[in-house]
GROMACS .gro file of C-alpha atoms in nm:
model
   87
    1UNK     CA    1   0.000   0.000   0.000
    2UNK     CA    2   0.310   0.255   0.056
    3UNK     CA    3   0.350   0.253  -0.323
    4UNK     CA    4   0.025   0.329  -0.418
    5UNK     CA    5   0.029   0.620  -0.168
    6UNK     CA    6   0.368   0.710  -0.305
    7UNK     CA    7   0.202   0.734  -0.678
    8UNK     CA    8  -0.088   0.945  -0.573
    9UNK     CA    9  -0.057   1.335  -0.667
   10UNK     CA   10  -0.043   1.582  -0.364
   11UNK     CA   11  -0.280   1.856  -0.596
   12UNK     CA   12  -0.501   1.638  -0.822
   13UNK     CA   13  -0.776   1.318  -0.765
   14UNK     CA   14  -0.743   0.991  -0.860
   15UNK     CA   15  -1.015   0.694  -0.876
   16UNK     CA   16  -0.818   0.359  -0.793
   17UNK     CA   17  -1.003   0.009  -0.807
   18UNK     CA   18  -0.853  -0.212  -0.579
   19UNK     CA   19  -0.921  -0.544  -0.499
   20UNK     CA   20  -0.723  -0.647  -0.184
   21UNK     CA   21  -0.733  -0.981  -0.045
   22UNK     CA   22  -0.801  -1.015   0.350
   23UNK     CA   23  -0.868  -1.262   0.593
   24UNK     CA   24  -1.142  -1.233   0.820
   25UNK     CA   25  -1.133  -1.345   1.238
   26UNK     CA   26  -1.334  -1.634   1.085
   27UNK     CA   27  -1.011  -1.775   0.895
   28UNK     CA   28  -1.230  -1.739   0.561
   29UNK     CA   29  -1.025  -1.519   0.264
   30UNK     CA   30  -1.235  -1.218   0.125
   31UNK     CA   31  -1.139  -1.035  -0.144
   32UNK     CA   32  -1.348  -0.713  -0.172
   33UNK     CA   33  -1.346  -0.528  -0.504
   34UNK     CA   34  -1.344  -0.144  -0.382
   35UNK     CA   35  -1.301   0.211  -0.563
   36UNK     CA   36  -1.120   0.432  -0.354
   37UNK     CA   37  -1.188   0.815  -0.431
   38UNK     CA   38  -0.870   1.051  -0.353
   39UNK     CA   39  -0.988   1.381  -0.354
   40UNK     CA   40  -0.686   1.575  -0.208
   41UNK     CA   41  -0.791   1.923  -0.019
   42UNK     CA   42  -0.528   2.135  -0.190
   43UNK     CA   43  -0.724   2.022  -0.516
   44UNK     CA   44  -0.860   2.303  -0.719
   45UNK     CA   45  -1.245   2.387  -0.789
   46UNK     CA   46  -1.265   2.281  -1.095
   47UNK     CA   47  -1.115   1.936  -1.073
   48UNK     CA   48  -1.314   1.867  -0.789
   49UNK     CA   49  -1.617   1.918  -0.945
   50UNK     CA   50  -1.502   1.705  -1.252
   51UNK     CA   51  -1.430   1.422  -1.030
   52UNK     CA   52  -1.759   1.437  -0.824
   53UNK     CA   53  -1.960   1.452  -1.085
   54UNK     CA   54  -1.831   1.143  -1.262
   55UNK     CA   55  -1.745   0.935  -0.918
   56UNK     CA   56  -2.120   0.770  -0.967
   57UNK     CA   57  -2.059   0.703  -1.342
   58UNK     CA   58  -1.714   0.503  -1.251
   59UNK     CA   59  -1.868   0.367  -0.968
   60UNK     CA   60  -2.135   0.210  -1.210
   61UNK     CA   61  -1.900   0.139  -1.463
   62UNK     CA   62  -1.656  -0.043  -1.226
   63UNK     CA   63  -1.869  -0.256  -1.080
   64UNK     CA   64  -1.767  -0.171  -0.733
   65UNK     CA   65  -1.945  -0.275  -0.360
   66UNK     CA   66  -1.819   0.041  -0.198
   67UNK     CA   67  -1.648   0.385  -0.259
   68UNK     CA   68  -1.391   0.469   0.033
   69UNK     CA   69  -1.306   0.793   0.009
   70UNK     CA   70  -0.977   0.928   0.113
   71UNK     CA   71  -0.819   1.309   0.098
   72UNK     CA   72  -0.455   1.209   0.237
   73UNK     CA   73  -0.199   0.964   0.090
   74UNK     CA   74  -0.145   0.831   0.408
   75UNK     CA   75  -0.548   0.707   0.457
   76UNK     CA   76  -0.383   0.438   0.256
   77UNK     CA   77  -0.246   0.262   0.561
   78UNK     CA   78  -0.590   0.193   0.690
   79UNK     CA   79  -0.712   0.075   0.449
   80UNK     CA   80  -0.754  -0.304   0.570
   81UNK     CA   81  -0.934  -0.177   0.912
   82UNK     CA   82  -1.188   0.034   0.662
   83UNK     CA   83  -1.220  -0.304   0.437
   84UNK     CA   84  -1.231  -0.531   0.732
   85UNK     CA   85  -1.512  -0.337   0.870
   86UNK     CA   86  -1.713  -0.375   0.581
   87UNK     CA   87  -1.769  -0.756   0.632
   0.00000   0.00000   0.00000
């Protein structure tokens, strides 16, 4: 996960689809298929209205369960707690 936070822009979003394998207290594997939506805060307007208003449209595309949206790099290192909490 510290590359993909290492990749992400410090002034511009990103959609990522990830699908991150886990395993649960139950011993089972899960693999959730997730779009995360980095919408930095030092963003401008206007690509943060870009983004938003296609975030449902990749979401569809995508296929997705769930949208996690994240504004720092480093959300990235919770991001098994977030997906684990989703079973």
């Amino acid at each position: 996960m510290q590359e993909l936070a290492d990749e992400l822009p410090g002034h511009s979003p990103r959609y990522v689809l990830l699908s991150y394998p886990l395993t649960l207290a139950s011993g089972r594997l899960s693999v959730p298929y997730v779009m995360i939506y980095y919408l930095p805060v030092t963003c401008n307007a206007e690509l943060r209205m870009l983004y938003a208003g296609a975030k449902e449209l990749m979401r569809n595309t995508a296929e997705v369960g769930r949208v996690i949206e994240m504004v720092d790099p480093e959300d990235l290192e919770e991001i098994e707690e977030k997906l684990s909490g989703e079973q």
